[in-house]
């Protein structure tokens, strides 16, 4: 079966490819986990088999990303979209509980600054606006979401430069999305890049919250320790869809019910409260056991076979460099155009381009499939071509894609 | 591998066993789905492969349970616990939007009647209380949760009788949990039983909401069409943990943002709004594709190999009858006691008993494992023995368990 798999090169934007050795192991575990005679989906999440899996996943994730003890690692459900709401609800409860002695009348709705660089951060901002609707018509909103920077005028094809930010001096939270999958925009690692996220401009006490869904585990997280919350849906570099990872600074694990009773923050559905997740080691209710199991296998694989986060960074840089330089050359020949012009704003994970000439794109995609190069179609909202280079995409697959791109003009 | 599986008899309370042919198919699909060369977890949820899976699952579920067109079938995440909040939030938004012309000042918080028959319905009631906390201290609560009946005095070892209910004449919603897994309590199918759920006592306009997580697909749902919302976590009879099914009367699919703006109902996180799920055919964001895929395989299997819901009812009745009559006989010999004395309140899915004599229970469980009878330990909150007889537990496994129980006195 692995042979059949080897013929395909899967550039899906997510759910995306998983390492073949992991899937082979998971297929066995699905039928008979650890010689129990029972499959992994058929075992209690509170039993002696599953607990080490979730604990091991947490420990390996901590090791891979060097997560300090100041931060908890939690597994939950409902994806990045679930966290558009989750981060706001938990942050508002945290801020309210920090100001517990302030009366409701005197309580100032927190200022939430959003950096909007694409569809996902835009949706996150929209959700913050929804969640701020006053509970009493004409009353005080729960929060004041603002836009600290946006690249909407460019149709989200670049990042703001340092001077484009207008971070509120009274911001309680600053939010960004590390990698926007649709156009392929990603904050650069280099702090000296004009497109780097301006950590230094964020007020010292403001919480930094980041959506790392689509770049998680592809390379180190810049200033991880400075973040209050980092979250990521699993289905890019970590595992199957259905599990979401949270890295949360431990002082944010507050009793949201008590905060809510003070007035001024919305109530948090029990499954969304980070403290409940943490107090129960991510097992408050039945977790998505299979998705966590496969993620645990992936984490072990990344540590043992891929050289940890440094190894992943090296390989992913190589893959991205190879594809972008091929594209830049092809662009100079006039056969295609890169969507993201600013090289330092380009995503390592999602590489987007447009084939020049009517009908040419359809031909390009059809020709690709004949070579086993799959799922290259751009997002339905923008069209074009998108090659996603997540961890499980081998460098050989990128090479084959590059060879194919060169046939456009050679 | 199937051979290795055949030696075990898995009585887990959930996540619970899945049919072996389904798992064998799923193990193939995990590596290479439908000869795409790619695994099911590696394919886009918006692609041509996955859409028929989710649509087929919906169609088969509609067929199996005879769900009328008045009701939508939705797939979501976060389990039954997620729906403890989800149902309240959506119901409150629905009720508010129905009374859109009533001013906030004149709007009366809805009355939510809970029938509390165990840990799960008790948790659901507690969540309704949390969600009712006024947004402004001393202000109007969002709802008035009440208890319409409770069996707490019996430590949840029986069901209320018809005369024990005190359903509010102004109830806007009446909630029950069809099967309580911890003690093994289930509402009987027979409408003439003194323990039957009193549908006739529910005010005509009140919404009936039911948690069917642990009995879903084991037999027909009594008065399905009378329910406003039925929900079920998958991990008992449907599939792996990580996916939740909703059957929702279509008029409940309301824009919760608009309702919220009227004041008087809490804001609904975007992922929890039923209308958003329905408008996007359960694909608003990346769904748990593997869990849905396996559920779809199970649904086909139940229809084709298990005689549909009538076949399942027949087999499950047989399994429960066999085990309970064995237990009643063993009880008469003084070697064990059944937790649920009222025969008509006994669960078909979770059968609970206690072994008489110190240390005897430990011996019983250890002896069971030697015979390949697994996961029989009672819930950590009550102890004892619990044999869960979900669909994938074969009648032969029950027979072997019964034979083993008889060795206690033979």
Coordinates of N, CA, C and O in Angstrom, one line a residue, chain A residues 88 92 104 107-112 128 130-136 139-145 260 263-267, chain B residues 135-136 142 260 266-267:
Chain A
X88 N -11.1 35.0 22.4 CA -11.7 36.2 22.9 C -12.4 35.9 24.2 O -12.3 36.7 25.2
X92 N -11.2 37.8 27.6 CA -12.1 38.7 28.3 C -12.4 38.3 29.7 O -12.4 39.1 30.6
X104 N -18.8 46.9 37.9 CA -19.2 46.8 36.5 C -19.4 48.1 35.8 O -19.0 48.3 34.7
X107 N -16.0 49.4 34.9 CA -15.2 48.5 34.1 C -15.2 48.9 32.6 O -16.2 49.2 32.0
X108 N -14.0 49.1 32.0 CA -13.8 49.6 30.7 C -13.7 48.3 29.8 O -12.9 47.5 30.0
X109 N -14.5 48.3 28.7 CA -14.4 47.1 27.8 C -13.0 47.0 27.2 O -12.4 48.1 26.8
X110 N -12.4 45.9 27.3 CA -11.0 45.7 26.8 C -10.8 46.1 25.3 O -11.7 45.9 24.5
X111 N -9.7 46.6 25.0 CA -9.3 46.9 23.6 C -8.6 45.7 23.0 O -7.5 45.3 23.5
X112 N -9.1 45.2 21.9 CA -8.5 44.1 21.2 C -8.1 44.5 19.9 O -8.9 44.8 19.0
X128 N -14.6 38.6 16.9 CA -14.5 39.4 18.1 C -15.5 40.5 18.1 O -16.1 40.9 19.2
X130 N -18.6 40.2 16.8 CA -19.8 39.6 17.2 C -19.9 39.4 18.7 O -20.9 39.6 19.3
X131 N -18.8 38.9 19.3 CA -18.8 38.5 20.7 C -18.9 39.8 21.6 O -19.1 39.7 22.8
X132 N -18.7 41.0 20.9 CA -18.7 42.2 21.7 C -20.1 42.8 21.8 O -20.2 43.8 22.5
X133 N -21.0 42.3 21.1 CA -22.4 42.8 21.1 C -22.9 43.0 22.5 O -22.8 42.0 23.3
X134 N -23.3 44.2 22.9 CA -23.8 44.4 24.3 C -25.0 43.4 24.6 O -25.8 43.2 23.8
X135 N -25.0 42.9 25.8 CA -26.0 42.0 26.2 C -27.3 42.8 26.4 O -28.4 42.2 26.4
X136 N -27.2 44.0 26.7 CA -28.4 44.9 26.9 C -28.3 45.9 25.8 O -27.3 46.6 25.6
X139 N -26.3 49.1 25.7 CA -25.4 49.0 26.8 C -24.0 48.9 26.4 O -23.6 49.2 25.2
X140 N -23.2 48.6 27.4 CA -21.7 48.6 27.2 C -21.3 47.3 26.4 O -21.8 46.2 26.8
X141 N -20.5 47.4 25.4 CA -20.1 46.2 24.7 C -19.1 45.5 25.6 O -18.5 46.0 26.5
X142 N -18.9 44.2 25.3 CA -18.0 43.4 26.1 C -16.5 43.7 25.7 O -15.7 43.5 26.6
X143 N -16.3 44.2 24.6 CA -14.9 44.6 24.2 C -15.0 45.6 23.0 O -16.0 45.9 22.5
X144 N -13.8 46.2 22.8 CA -13.7 47.1 21.6 C -12.6 46.5 20.7 O -11.4 46.8 20.8
X145 N -13.1 45.7 19.7 CA -12.1 45.2 18.7 C -11.7 46.3 17.8 O -12.6 47.1 17.3
X260 N -17.5 36.0 35.0 CA -18.8 36.4 34.3 C -19.7 37.0 35.4 O -20.5 38.0 35.1
X263 N -19.8 40.7 35.9 CA -20.4 41.5 34.9 C -19.4 42.1 34.0 O -18.3 42.5 34.4
X264 N -19.7 42.2 32.7 CA -18.8 42.8 31.8 C -18.0 41.9 30.8 O -17.3 42.4 30.0
X265 N -18.2 40.6 31.0 CA -17.6 39.7 30.0 C -18.6 38.6 29.7 O -19.4 38.2 30.6
X266 N -18.6 38.1 28.5 CA -19.6 37.1 28.1 C -19.3 35.7 28.7 O -18.2 35.5 29.1
X267 N -20.4 34.9 28.9 CA -20.2 33.6 29.5 C -19.5 32.7 28.5 O -19.6 32.9 27.3
Chain B
X135 N -25.7 39.2 32.4 CA -24.5 39.9 31.8 C -24.2 41.2 32.6 O -23.1 41.7 32.7
X136 N -25.2 41.7 33.3 CA -25.1 42.9 34.1 C -25.4 42.4 35.5 O -26.5 41.9 35.7
X142 N -30.4 35.3 31.6 CA -30.7 34.9 30.2 C -31.8 33.9 30.1 O -32.5 33.8 29.1
X260 N -29.2 38.2 19.2 CA -28.4 38.7 20.3 C -28.5 40.2 20.3 O -28.5 40.9 21.4
X266 N -27.6 35.2 25.3 CA -26.2 35.3 25.2 C -25.7 35.1 23.7 O -26.4 34.5 22.9
X267 N -24.5 35.6 23.4 CA -23.9 35.5 22.1 C -23.5 34.0 21.9 O -23.1 33.4 22.9

